[in-house]
mmCIF file of C-alpha atoms in Angstrom:
data_model
loop_
_atom_site.group_PDB
_atom_site.id
_atom_site.type_symbol
_atom_site.label_atom_id
_atom_site.label_comp_id
_atom_site.label_asym_id
_atom_site.label_seq_id
_atom_site.Cartn_x
_atom_site.Cartn_y
_atom_site.Cartn_z
ATOM 1 C CA MET A 967 4.391 -21.340 7.141
ATOM 2 C CA ASP A 968 6.610 -18.031 6.791
ATOM 3 C CA ALA A 969 8.775 -17.387 9.762
ATOM 4 C CA GLY A 970 5.810 -15.085 11.541
ATOM 5 C CA GLY A 971 3.401 -18.152 11.379
ATOM 6 C CA LEU A 972 1.295 -17.240 7.943
ATOM 7 C CA PRO A 973 0.612 -19.847 5.299
ATOM 8 C CA VAL A 974 2.364 -19.980 2.346
ATOM 9 C CA TYR A 975 2.098 -21.281 -0.621
ATOM 10 C CA ASN A 976 4.739 -23.254 -2.847
ATOM 11 C CA PRO A 977 4.351 -21.740 -6.801
ATOM 12 C CA ALA A 978 6.605 -25.240 -7.105
ATOM 13 C CA MET A 979 3.531 -27.425 -6.885
ATOM 14 C CA PRO A 980 1.875 -28.981 -10.336
ATOM 15 C CA LEU A 981 -1.924 -26.721 -10.643
ATOM 16 C CA ARG A 982 -4.593 -26.493 -12.432
ATOM 17 C CA SER A 983 -4.864 -23.800 -14.665
ATOM 18 C CA LEU A 984 -7.097 -20.991 -14.171
ATOM 19 C CA ASP A 985 -7.077 -19.766 -17.757
ATOM 20 C CA ASN A 986 -10.981 -21.096 -18.062
ATOM 21 C CA LEU A 987 -12.263 -18.985 -15.376
ATOM 22 C CA ARG A 988 -14.575 -15.698 -15.326
ATOM 23 C CA ILE A 989 -12.705 -13.347 -12.704
ATOM 24 C CA ALA A 990 -13.697 -9.933 -11.582
ATOM 25 C CA ILE A 991 -10.931 -7.924 -9.999
ATOM 26 C CA VAL A 992 -12.939 -4.996 -8.378
ATOM 27 C CA HIS A 993 -10.892 -2.197 -7.372
ATOM 28 C CA GLU A 994 -11.196 1.269 -4.835
ATOM 29 C CA TRP A 995 -10.301 3.714 -7.668
ATOM 30 C CA PHE A 996 -8.072 3.742 -10.671
ATOM 31 C CA VAL A 997 -6.800 8.023 -10.679
ATOM 32 C CA ASP A 998 -2.834 6.863 -10.470
ATOM 33 C CA HIS A 999 -0.581 4.134 -10.658
ATOM 34 C CA SER A 1000 0.644 4.021 -7.281
ATOM 35 C CA GLY A 1001 0.589 0.781 -4.467
ATOM 36 C CA SER A 1002 -1.811 -0.735 -5.251
ATOM 37 C CA GLU A 1003 -2.954 -0.410 -8.642
ATOM 38 C CA LYS A 1004 0.892 -1.974 -9.058
ATOM 39 C CA VAL A 1005 -0.641 -4.569 -7.268
ATOM 40 C CA VAL A 1006 -3.790 -4.802 -9.609
ATOM 41 C CA GLU A 1007 -1.114 -4.943 -12.567
ATOM 42 C CA GLN A 1008 0.617 -8.166 -12.087
ATOM 43 C CA MET A 1009 -2.589 -9.615 -11.134
ATOM 44 C CA LEU A 1010 -3.616 -9.137 -15.263
ATOM 45 C CA ARG A 1011 -0.288 -10.537 -15.867
ATOM 46 C CA VAL A 1012 -1.049 -14.095 -14.242
ATOM 47 C CA LEU A 1013 -4.834 -13.120 -15.041
ATOM 48 C CA PRO A 1014 -5.691 -11.985 -18.164
ATOM 49 C CA GLN A 1015 -9.108 -12.614 -18.275
ATOM 50 C CA ALA A 1016 -9.961 -10.280 -15.635
ATOM 51 C CA ASP A 1017 -12.410 -7.672 -15.482
ATOM 52 C CA LEU A 1018 -11.609 -4.785 -13.944
ATOM 53 C CA PHE A 1019 -14.885 -3.177 -11.528
ATOM 54 C CA ALA A 1020 -13.822 0.425 -9.367
ATOM 55 C CA LEU A 1021 -16.032 2.941 -7.955
ATOM 56 C CA VAL A 1022 -14.441 5.404 -10.132
ATOM 57 C CA ASP A 1023 -11.832 5.439 -13.043
ATOM 58 C CA PHE A 1024 -10.317 8.911 -13.966
ATOM 59 C CA LEU A 1025 -6.526 7.662 -15.261
ATOM 60 C CA PRO A 1026 -5.814 9.779 -19.216
ATOM 61 C CA PRO A 1027 -6.318 7.606 -21.708
ATOM 62 C CA GLY A 1028 -1.886 7.503 -22.848
ATOM 63 C CA GLN A 1029 -1.961 6.070 -18.764
ATOM 64 C CA ARG A 1030 -3.705 2.783 -19.113
ATOM 65 C CA GLY A 1031 -1.000 0.658 -20.377
ATOM 66 C CA PHE A 1032 -0.791 -0.971 -16.844
ATOM 67 C CA LEU A 1033 -4.469 -1.926 -17.238
ATOM 68 C CA GLN A 1034 -3.995 -3.721 -20.554
ATOM 69 C CA ASP A 1035 -6.066 -0.522 -21.974
ATOM 70 C CA LYS A 1036 -8.997 -2.905 -20.544
ATOM 71 C CA PRO A 1037 -12.447 -0.939 -19.640
ATOM 72 C CA VAL A 1038 -13.378 -0.745 -15.634
ATOM 73 C CA ARG A 1039 -16.671 -0.946 -14.678
ATOM 74 C CA THR A 1040 -17.501 1.645 -12.260
ATOM 75 C CA SER A 1041 -20.301 3.339 -10.099
ATOM 76 C CA TYR A 1042 -22.243 5.781 -10.153
ATOM 77 C CA ILE A 1043 -19.558 7.599 -8.240
ATOM 78 C CA GLN A 1044 -18.220 8.470 -11.210
ATOM 79 C CA ARG A 1045 -21.388 10.812 -12.518
ATOM 80 C CA LEU A 1046 -21.608 12.583 -9.112
ATOM 81 C CA PRO A 1047 -20.727 16.100 -9.578
ATOM 82 C CA ARG A 1048 -17.187 17.407 -8.876
ATOM 83 C CA ALA A 1049 -16.263 13.401 -8.466
ATOM 84 C CA ARG A 1050 -13.128 14.214 -10.687
ATOM 85 C CA LYS A 1051 -11.726 16.225 -8.176
ATOM 86 C CA SER A 1052 -13.500 14.957 -4.851
ATOM 87 C CA PHE A 1053 -14.668 11.641 -4.804
ATOM 88 C CA ARG A 1054 -13.256 10.886 -1.938
ATOM 89 C CA HIS A 1055 -15.361 13.624 -0.544
ATOM 90 C CA TYR A 1056 -18.494 10.766 -1.033
ATOM 91 C CA LEU A 1057 -17.167 8.703 1.195
ATOM 92 C CA PRO A 1058 -20.493 7.644 2.638
ATOM 93 C CA LEU A 1059 -22.049 6.184 0.134
ATOM 94 C CA PHE A 1060 -18.998 3.884 -1.266
ATOM 95 C CA PRO A 1061 -20.744 1.157 1.136
ATOM 96 C CA HIS A 1062 -23.910 1.570 -0.817
ATOM 97 C CA ALA A 1063 -22.404 1.911 -3.902
ATOM 98 C CA VAL A 1064 -19.883 -1.047 -4.332
ATOM 99 C CA GLU A 1065 -23.119 -3.252 -3.429
ATOM 100 C CA GLN A 1066 -24.195 -2.235 -6.644
ATOM 101 C CA PHE A 1067 -21.712 -3.783 -8.504
ATOM 102 C CA ASP A 1068 -22.977 -7.136 -10.681
ATOM 103 C CA VAL A 1069 -21.092 -9.697 -10.635
ATOM 104 C CA SER A 1070 -22.694 -12.775 -10.537
ATOM 105 C CA ASP A 1071 -21.335 -14.064 -13.746
ATOM 106 C CA TYR A 1072 -18.152 -14.632 -12.234
ATOM 107 C CA ASP A 1073 -16.093 -17.918 -10.748
ATOM 108 C CA ILE A 1074 -14.070 -15.848 -9.060
ATOM 109 C CA VAL A 1075 -14.107 -12.438 -8.049
ATOM 110 C CA ILE A 1076 -10.851 -11.109 -6.582
ATOM 111 C CA SER A 1077 -11.470 -7.711 -4.092
ATOM 112 C CA SER A 1078 -8.529 -5.427 -4.147
ATOM 113 C CA SER A 1079 -9.097 -3.263 -1.252
ATOM 114 C CA HIS A 1080 -8.109 -0.977 1.939
ATOM 115 C CA ALA A 1081 -11.592 0.140 1.876
ATOM 116 C CA VAL A 1082 -14.865 -1.015 0.461
ATOM 117 C CA ALA A 1083 -13.872 -3.452 -1.858
ATOM 118 C CA LYS A 1084 -13.979 -6.101 -0.808
ATOM 119 C CA GLY A 1085 -18.007 -5.422 0.005
ATOM 120 C CA VAL A 1086 -19.083 -6.666 -3.268
ATOM 121 C CA LEU A 1087 -21.705 -8.772 -3.212
ATOM 122 C CA THR A 1088 -20.840 -12.757 -3.865
ATOM 123 C CA ALA A 1089 -22.835 -16.152 -4.135
ATOM 124 C CA PRO A 1090 -22.398 -18.936 -2.414
ATOM 125 C CA ASP A 1091 -20.796 -20.452 -5.266
ATOM 126 C CA GLN A 1092 -18.152 -18.049 -6.419
ATOM 127 C CA LEU A 1093 -14.852 -18.128 -4.825
ATOM 128 C CA HIS A 1094 -14.377 -14.457 -3.190
ATOM 129 C CA VAL A 1095 -10.767 -13.895 -2.798
ATOM 130 C CA CYS A 1096 -9.776 -10.571 -1.245
ATOM 131 C CA MET A 1097 -6.436 -9.010 -1.423
ATOM 132 C CA CYS A 1098 -6.225 -7.140 1.623
ATOM 133 C CA TYR A 1099 -3.686 -3.746 1.606
ATOM 134 C CA SER A 1100 -5.522 -3.299 4.628
ATOM 135 C CA PRO A 1101 -8.969 -2.781 6.129
ATOM 136 C CA ILE A 1102 -10.234 0.553 6.381
ATOM 137 C CA ARG A 1103 -7.267 2.508 8.192
ATOM 138 C CA TYR A 1104 -9.088 5.958 8.692
ATOM 139 C CA ALA A 1105 -12.472 3.934 10.532
ATOM 140 C CA TRP A 1106 -10.321 1.642 13.193
ATOM 141 C CA ASP A 1107 -6.488 2.214 14.474
ATOM 142 C CA LEU A 1108 -5.784 5.237 12.724
ATOM 143 C CA GLN A 1109 -9.086 6.608 13.064
ATOM 144 C CA HIS A 1110 -8.054 9.481 15.564
ATOM 145 C CA ASP A 1111 -5.085 10.549 13.551
ATOM 146 C CA TYR A 1112 -6.749 11.300 10.127
ATOM 147 C CA LEU A 1113 -9.349 13.200 12.317
ATOM 148 C CA ARG A 1114 -6.603 15.296 13.381
ATOM 149 C CA GLY A 1115 -5.164 15.080 9.844
ATOM 150 C CA ALA A 1116 -8.353 16.252 8.573
ATOM 151 C CA GLY A 1117 -8.683 19.018 11.673
ATOM 152 C CA LEU A 1118 -12.331 16.923 12.391
ATOM 153 C CA ASP A 1119 -11.715 16.079 16.043
ATOM 154 C CA ARG A 1120 -13.970 18.367 17.228
ATOM 155 C CA GLY A 1121 -17.015 20.448 17.062
ATOM 156 C CA LEU A 1122 -20.602 19.634 14.838
ATOM 157 C CA LYS A 1123 -17.855 18.472 11.846
ATOM 158 C CA GLY A 1124 -16.698 16.289 13.729
ATOM 159 C CA LEU A 1125 -19.208 14.154 15.442
ATOM 160 C CA LEU A 1126 -20.468 13.472 11.584
ATOM 161 C CA ALA A 1127 -17.152 12.176 11.137
ATOM 162 C CA ARG A 1128 -17.401 10.183 13.914
ATOM 163 C CA TRP A 1129 -20.254 8.581 13.093
ATOM 164 C CA VAL A 1130 -19.877 8.169 9.415
ATOM 165 C CA LEU A 1131 -16.354 6.071 10.421
ATOM 166 C CA HIS A 1132 -18.910 4.423 13.277
ATOM 167 C CA TYR A 1133 -21.134 3.303 10.593
ATOM 168 C CA LEU A 1134 -18.264 2.021 8.286
ATOM 169 C CA ARG A 1135 -16.426 0.086 11.402
ATOM 170 C CA LEU A 1136 -19.828 -2.303 10.986
ATOM 171 C CA TRP A 1137 -20.251 -2.106 7.876
ATOM 172 C CA ASP A 1138 -16.794 -3.360 7.561
ATOM 173 C CA VAL A 1139 -16.568 -6.013 9.956
ATOM 174 C CA ARG A 1140 -20.118 -7.420 8.506
ATOM 175 C CA THR A 1141 -17.950 -7.342 4.758
ATOM 176 C CA GLY A 1142 -15.607 -9.513 6.276
ATOM 177 C CA ASN A 1143 -17.938 -12.867 6.591
ATOM 178 C CA GLY A 1144 -18.392 -12.679 2.503
ATOM 179 C CA VAL A 1145 -14.961 -13.447 1.564
ATOM 180 C CA ASP A 1146 -13.577 -16.431 1.275
ATOM 181 C CA GLU A 1147 -9.841 -16.381 1.211
ATOM 182 C CA PHE A 1148 -7.999 -13.432 3.463
ATOM 183 C CA ILE A 1149 -4.714 -12.286 1.670
ATOM 184 C CA ALA A 1150 -2.458 -10.062 3.670
ATOM 185 C CA THR A 1151 0.486 -7.918 2.326
ATOM 186 C CA SER A 1152 2.573 -8.249 5.585
ATOM 187 C CA ARG A 1153 2.583 -9.329 8.765
ATOM 188 C CA PHE A 1154 1.440 -6.564 9.866
ATOM 189 C CA ILE A 1155 -1.634 -5.834 8.092
ATOM 190 C CA ALA A 1156 -2.668 -9.930 8.815
ATOM 191 C CA GLY A 1157 -2.636 -8.684 12.826
ATOM 192 C CA ARG A 1158 -4.637 -6.071 11.597
ATOM 193 C CA ILE A 1159 -7.132 -8.327 9.648
ATOM 194 C CA ARG A 1160 -7.380 -10.571 12.992
ATOM 195 C CA LYS A 1161 -8.008 -7.693 15.234
ATOM 196 C CA ALA A 1162 -10.530 -6.310 12.635
ATOM 197 C CA TYR A 1163 -12.354 -9.015 11.316
ATOM 198 C CA GLY A 1164 -11.535 -12.311 13.332
ATOM 199 C CA ARG A 1165 -10.122 -13.861 10.271
ATOM 200 C CA SER A 1166 -6.708 -15.786 9.307
ATOM 201 C CA SER A 1167 -4.894 -14.647 6.280
ATOM 202 C CA THR A 1168 -2.280 -15.614 3.624
ATOM 203 C CA LEU A 1169 0.868 -13.808 3.734
ATOM 204 C CA ILE A 1170 2.189 -12.771 0.012
ATOM 205 C CA TYR A 1171 4.375 -9.582 -0.100
ATOM 206 C CA PRO A 1172 3.266 -6.784 -2.924
ATOM 207 C CA PRO A 1173 5.181 -7.021 -5.761
ATOM 208 C CA VAL A 1174 8.021 -4.124 -6.159
ATOM 209 C CA ASN A 1175 9.316 -3.243 -9.367
ATOM 210 C CA LEU A 1176 13.118 -3.248 -9.188
ATOM 211 C CA ASP A 1177 14.181 -3.062 -12.961
ATOM 212 C CA ALA A 1178 14.445 0.939 -12.949
ATOM 213 C CA PHE A 1179 16.598 1.297 -9.070
ATOM 214 C CA GLY A 1180 19.737 0.481 -10.839
ATOM 215 C CA LEU A 1181 22.649 -0.795 -8.008
ATOM 216 C CA HIS A 1182 24.677 2.148 -7.604
ATOM 217 C CA GLU A 1183 27.493 1.497 -5.110
ATOM 218 C CA ALA A 1184 29.241 5.409 -5.172
ATOM 219 C CA LYS A 1185 27.538 7.214 -2.148
ATOM 220 C CA GLU A 1186 27.032 10.835 -1.804
ATOM 221 C CA ASP A 1187 26.793 12.996 1.742
ATOM 222 C CA PHE A 1188 23.405 13.820 1.556
ATOM 223 C CA TYR A 1189 20.366 11.821 2.870
ATOM 224 C CA LEU A 1190 17.063 10.984 1.450
ATOM 225 C CA CYS A 1191 13.876 11.603 2.444
ATOM 226 C CA ALA A 1192 11.077 10.888 -0.462
ATOM 227 C CA SER A 1193 7.506 10.765 0.599
ATOM 228 C CA ARG A 1194 3.989 12.143 -0.286
ATOM 229 C CA MET A 1195 3.503 15.146 2.367
ATOM 230 C CA VAL A 1196 0.519 13.892 4.057
ATOM 231 C CA PRO A 1197 -0.066 14.009 8.311
ATOM 232 C CA TYR A 1198 1.073 9.907 8.303
ATOM 233 C CA LYS A 1199 4.153 10.077 6.753
ATOM 234 C CA ARG A 1200 6.097 12.856 8.695
ATOM 235 C CA THR A 1201 7.994 14.282 6.629
ATOM 236 C CA ASP A 1202 8.158 17.264 9.242
ATOM 237 C CA LEU A 1203 9.507 14.970 11.375
ATOM 238 C CA ILE A 1204 12.540 14.210 9.295
ATOM 239 C CA VAL A 1205 13.147 17.886 8.604
ATOM 240 C CA GLU A 1206 12.539 19.045 11.907
ATOM 241 C CA ALA A 1207 15.142 16.331 12.546
ATOM 242 C CA PHE A 1208 17.727 17.843 10.193
ATOM 243 C CA SER A 1209 17.134 21.255 10.844
ATOM 244 C CA ARG A 1210 18.314 20.852 14.123
ATOM 245 C CA SER A 1211 21.272 18.770 12.919
ATOM 246 C CA PRO A 1212 22.690 21.018 10.769
ATOM 247 C CA HIS A 1213 26.194 18.796 9.676
ATOM 248 C CA ARG A 1214 23.856 16.348 7.968
ATOM 249 C CA ARG A 1215 22.159 17.595 4.607
ATOM 250 C CA LEU A 1216 18.471 16.113 3.819
ATOM 251 C CA ILE A 1217 17.131 16.554 0.660
ATOM 252 C CA VAL A 1218 13.217 15.910 0.164
ATOM 253 C CA ILE A 1219 10.978 15.072 -2.706
ATOM 254 C CA GLY A 1220 7.408 15.196 -2.894
ATOM 255 C CA ASP A 1221 4.348 17.470 -2.776
ATOM 256 C CA GLY A 1222 0.699 17.379 -0.702
ATOM 257 C CA PRO A 1223 -1.034 19.320 1.995
ATOM 258 C CA CYS A 1224 1.711 19.458 4.391
ATOM 259 C CA PHE A 1225 4.269 21.093 2.303
ATOM 260 C CA SER A 1226 4.332 24.660 3.700
ATOM 261 C CA ARG A 1227 4.389 23.678 7.217
ATOM 262 C CA VAL A 1228 7.476 21.104 6.248
ATOM 263 C CA ARG A 1229 8.865 24.659 4.762
ATOM 264 C CA ARG A 1230 8.820 26.681 7.161
ATOM 265 C CA LEU A 1231 10.202 24.092 9.645
ATOM 266 C CA ALA A 1232 13.461 23.466 7.003
ATOM 267 C CA GLY A 1233 17.009 24.264 7.716
ATOM 268 C CA PRO A 1234 19.686 25.976 5.659
ATOM 269 C CA ASN A 1235 20.830 22.031 5.113
ATOM 270 C CA VAL A 1236 17.298 20.422 4.098
ATOM 271 C CA THR A 1237 16.642 21.430 0.458
ATOM 272 C CA LEU A 1238 12.663 21.157 -0.814
ATOM 273 C CA LEU A 1239 12.523 19.736 -4.415
ATOM 274 C CA GLY A 1240 9.066 19.847 -4.220
ATOM 275 C CA TYR A 1241 7.231 16.819 -6.559
ATOM 276 C CA GLN A 1242 9.615 14.869 -9.562
ATOM 277 C CA ASP A 1243 9.405 12.631 -11.878
ATOM 278 C CA ASP A 1244 10.628 8.998 -11.451
ATOM 279 C CA ALA A 1245 14.014 10.174 -13.420
ATOM 280 C CA VAL A 1246 15.109 12.746 -10.643
ATOM 281 C CA LEU A 1247 13.850 9.982 -7.688
ATOM 282 C CA ILE A 1248 16.303 7.376 -9.242
ATOM 283 C CA ASP A 1249 19.373 9.182 -9.090
ATOM 284 C CA HIS A 1250 18.820 11.365 -6.115
ATOM 285 C CA MET A 1251 18.334 7.337 -4.724
ATOM 286 C CA ARG A 1252 21.128 6.174 -5.990
ATOM 287 C CA ARG A 1253 23.546 8.414 -4.753
ATOM 288 C CA ALA A 1254 22.137 8.465 -0.997
ATOM 289 C CA LYS A 1255 24.241 8.015 1.592
ATOM 290 C CA GLY A 1256 20.799 6.739 3.182
ATOM 291 C CA LEU A 1257 16.598 7.301 3.210
ATOM 292 C CA VAL A 1258 15.387 8.082 5.752
ATOM 293 C CA PHE A 1259 11.645 6.634 6.522
ATOM 294 C CA ALA A 1260 8.978 7.487 9.630
ATOM 295 C CA ALA A 1261 5.629 6.353 8.809
ATOM 296 C CA LYS A 1262 4.152 3.694 9.978
ATOM 297 C CA GLU A 1263 3.260 1.934 6.893
ATOM 298 C CA ASP A 1264 1.040 -0.646 6.270
ATOM 299 C CA PHE A 1265 3.963 -2.378 4.017
ATOM 300 C CA GLY A 1266 6.095 0.648 2.216
ATOM 301 C CA ILE A 1267 7.860 -0.045 -1.002
ATOM 302 C CA VAL A 1268 9.757 3.247 -1.029
ATOM 303 C CA PRO A 1269 12.324 1.677 1.596
ATOM 304 C CA LEU A 1270 13.148 -1.591 -0.907
ATOM 305 C CA GLU A 1271 13.577 0.707 -3.696
ATOM 306 C CA ALA A 1272 16.183 2.074 -1.540
ATOM 307 C CA GLN A 1273 17.938 -0.743 -0.919
ATOM 308 C CA ALA A 1274 17.611 -2.315 -4.806
ATOM 309 C CA CYS A 1275 19.813 0.994 -5.293
ATOM 310 C CA GLY A 1276 21.806 -0.376 -2.411
ATOM 311 C CA THR A 1277 21.219 2.476 -0.372
ATOM 312 C CA ALA A 1278 20.657 1.638 3.121
ATOM 313 C CA VAL A 1279 17.803 3.062 4.900
ATOM 314 C CA VAL A 1280 16.863 4.935 8.366
ATOM 315 C CA ALA A 1281 12.676 3.594 9.198
ATOM 316 C CA TYR A 1282 10.775 4.080 11.910
ATOM 317 C CA GLY A 1283 10.365 0.765 12.928
ATOM 318 C CA ALA A 1284 6.957 -0.104 13.525
ATOM 319 C CA GLY A 1285 4.521 -1.724 10.205
ATOM 320 C CA GLY A 1286 5.945 -3.098 7.441
ATOM 321 C CA ALA A 1287 9.572 -1.803 7.763
ATOM 322 C CA LEU A 1288 9.656 -4.260 10.584
ATOM 323 C CA GLU A 1289 9.980 -7.080 7.946
ATOM 324 C CA THR A 1290 11.899 -4.676 4.680
ATOM 325 C CA VAL A 1291 14.310 -3.002 6.546
ATOM 326 C CA ILE A 1292 16.710 -5.400 8.446
ATOM 327 C CA ASP A 1293 18.222 -3.385 11.243
ATOM 328 C CA GLY A 1294 21.962 -3.729 11.496
ATOM 329 C CA GLU A 1295 21.685 -4.840 8.406
ATOM 330 C CA THR A 1296 19.478 -3.308 5.234
ATOM 331 C CA GLY A 1297 19.550 -0.036 7.582
ATOM 332 C CA VAL A 1298 18.422 0.695 11.412
ATOM 333 C CA HIS A 1299 15.593 1.230 12.607
ATOM 334 C CA PHE A 1300 14.084 4.077 15.402
ATOM 335 C CA GLU A 1301 11.803 3.210 17.771
ATOM 336 C CA ARG A 1302 9.971 6.215 18.944
ATOM 337 C CA GLN A 1303 8.557 8.966 16.489
ATOM 338 C CA THR A 1304 10.496 11.421 18.058
ATOM 339 C CA VAL A 1305 12.809 13.512 16.529
ATOM 340 C CA GLU A 1306 15.930 12.588 19.802
ATOM 341 C CA SER A 1307 14.692 9.183 18.413
ATOM 342 C CA LEU A 1308 15.102 9.805 14.776
ATOM 343 C CA LEU A 1309 19.172 11.616 16.099
ATOM 344 C CA GLU A 1310 20.268 8.111 17.676
ATOM 345 C CA ALA A 1311 19.137 6.144 14.747
ATOM 346 C CA LEU A 1312 21.210 8.479 12.657
ATOM 347 C CA ASP A 1313 24.301 7.639 15.315
ATOM 348 C CA ARG A 1314 24.546 4.610 15.246
ATOM 349 C CA PHE A 1315 23.696 4.172 11.083
ATOM 350 C CA GLU A 1316 26.693 6.595 10.300
ATOM 351 C CA GLY A 1317 29.147 4.255 12.894
ATOM 352 C CA LEU A 1318 27.050 1.177 10.667
ATOM 353 C CA ALA A 1319 27.800 2.728 7.390
ATOM 354 C CA SER A 1320 30.791 0.626 5.985
ATOM 355 C CA SER A 1321 29.126 -2.514 7.113
ATOM 356 C CA PHE A 1322 26.374 -1.844 4.451
ATOM 357 C CA SER A 1323 27.388 -3.471 1.545
ATOM 358 C CA PRO A 1324 25.244 -1.927 -1.553
ATOM 359 C CA PRO A 1325 24.821 -6.310 -3.243
ATOM 360 C CA ARG A 1326 24.185 -7.445 -0.092
ATOM 361 C CA LEU A 1327 21.058 -4.792 -0.117
ATOM 362 C CA ARG A 1328 19.683 -5.391 -3.487
ATOM 363 C CA ALA A 1329 19.844 -9.216 -3.429
ATOM 364 C CA HIS A 1330 17.536 -7.998 -0.185
ATOM 365 C CA ALA A 1331 15.116 -5.484 -2.205
ATOM 366 C CA GLN A 1332 15.198 -8.812 -4.930
ATOM 367 C CA ARG A 1333 13.328 -10.473 -2.595
ATOM 368 C CA PHE A 1334 10.044 -8.485 -2.850
ATOM 369 C CA ALA A 1335 10.548 -8.450 -7.089
ATOM 370 C CA GLU A 1336 7.697 -9.065 -8.889
ATOM 371 C CA PRO A 1337 8.207 -11.917 -11.071
ATOM 372 C CA ARG A 1338 8.352 -13.546 -6.942
ATOM 373 C CA PHE A 1339 4.276 -11.934 -6.777
ATOM 374 C CA ARG A 1340 3.145 -13.609 -10.107
ATOM 375 C CA ASP A 1341 4.717 -16.851 -8.826
ATOM 376 C CA GLU A 1342 3.094 -16.811 -5.570
ATOM 377 C CA PHE A 1343 0.005 -15.444 -6.259
ATOM 378 C CA ARG A 1344 -1.217 -17.485 -9.018
ATOM 379 C CA ALA A 1345 -0.066 -20.849 -6.371
ATOM 380 C CA PHE A 1346 -2.327 -19.352 -3.764
ATOM 381 C CA MET A 1347 -4.870 -18.401 -6.279
ATOM 382 C CA THR A 1348 -5.184 -22.320 -7.700
ATOM 383 C CA GLN A 1349 -4.918 -23.726 -4.897
ATOM 384 C CA ALA A 1350 -7.862 -21.757 -3.658
ATOM 385 C CA TRP A 1351 -9.984 -22.638 -6.076
ATOM 386 C CA GLN A 1352 -9.010 -26.006 -6.199
ATOM 387 C CA GLY A 1353 -9.996 -25.857 -2.164
ATOM 388 C CA PHE A 1354 -12.654 -23.655 -2.516
ATOM 389 C CA ALA A 1355 -14.466 -26.225 -5.737
ATOM 390 C CA ALA A 1356 -13.668 -29.156 -4.204
ATOM 391 C CA ARG A 1357 -15.557 -28.570 -0.651
ATOM 392 C CA ASP A 1358 -18.928 -26.840 -3.328
ATOM 393 C CA THR A 1359 -19.041 -30.229 -4.695
ATOM 394 C CA GLY A 1360 -18.261 -32.192 -1.819
ATOM 395 C CA GLU A 1361 -15.056 -33.996 -3.251
#
């Protein structure tokens, strides 16, 4: 058991090999190399024989290395009009599309799921493990936030959107019964799984690539916000708070649909750099006196990347940040997503600044590194298969 009471597996136990098993990994979509794709990358390091399935695959030829250049079997969504740019508009078709994948030839099916991947159809003699990043956020507890952010909280389009999400919830609960084992990527997500599906799960934190985020002990007099500019990330809250605090300097890296609104809120002490490549992001992350993070994330990799650089974090005290940022040791939490609460946290952060040890921050981040994920994932999969095979044979 971990500190939160969730089961964990001991990677030091002697275990039978998975090498001779036929394995399928069903992912939602491959369009970039972000959080869940990085999990699939590490899954393939453990299970290199696995075949890949996804609703769509629009990765450019030169960016497929993290998938070991494997082919991906896609659904009919891939061939629909304007799917490359607007495949998410086909959301009502996703449940049907994922159910059309034929994975009947595999011993183990792993769904890599934050939307519909776990709905893939499996037989009783197949082990179905769901790596669950979250039950469908926009159909469950974040429905109202997403509808407001998309301008669909009223009118005929809003009514239609609510009907689609209602259908998705019913389908989501039903397909939860087809999963043999759930993996939760945080205690926060374990709670969501329990709430949505009435199921227990095993905690395996996702892998964080810390190699590029080198320790840098000398800090400069600016804060950093690095985020996609979408409503739930609350970049607007961060920028407004700093604009009301002109003696503090903030640099914002990231782009997205909220960029124009955020720019209107920015005072002269706030610099918006828009999208930047990894080299620029890491350089700022290493030099910043603190990273500011205002989202209620399922896990949240960016705060750990900052801590790997020796940079402490000011984070909204909810969701995954409660597990990755230790209040008073690797950063501080603020209690509410308000300007006033964030400003109070910044005052507290600056009062504690001398106690944030960059080497200690990096040591904390190392607990979430990629080798740890691979060890825990391999142990979990092997023990899950052994238990499933013993049950199936009546041993």
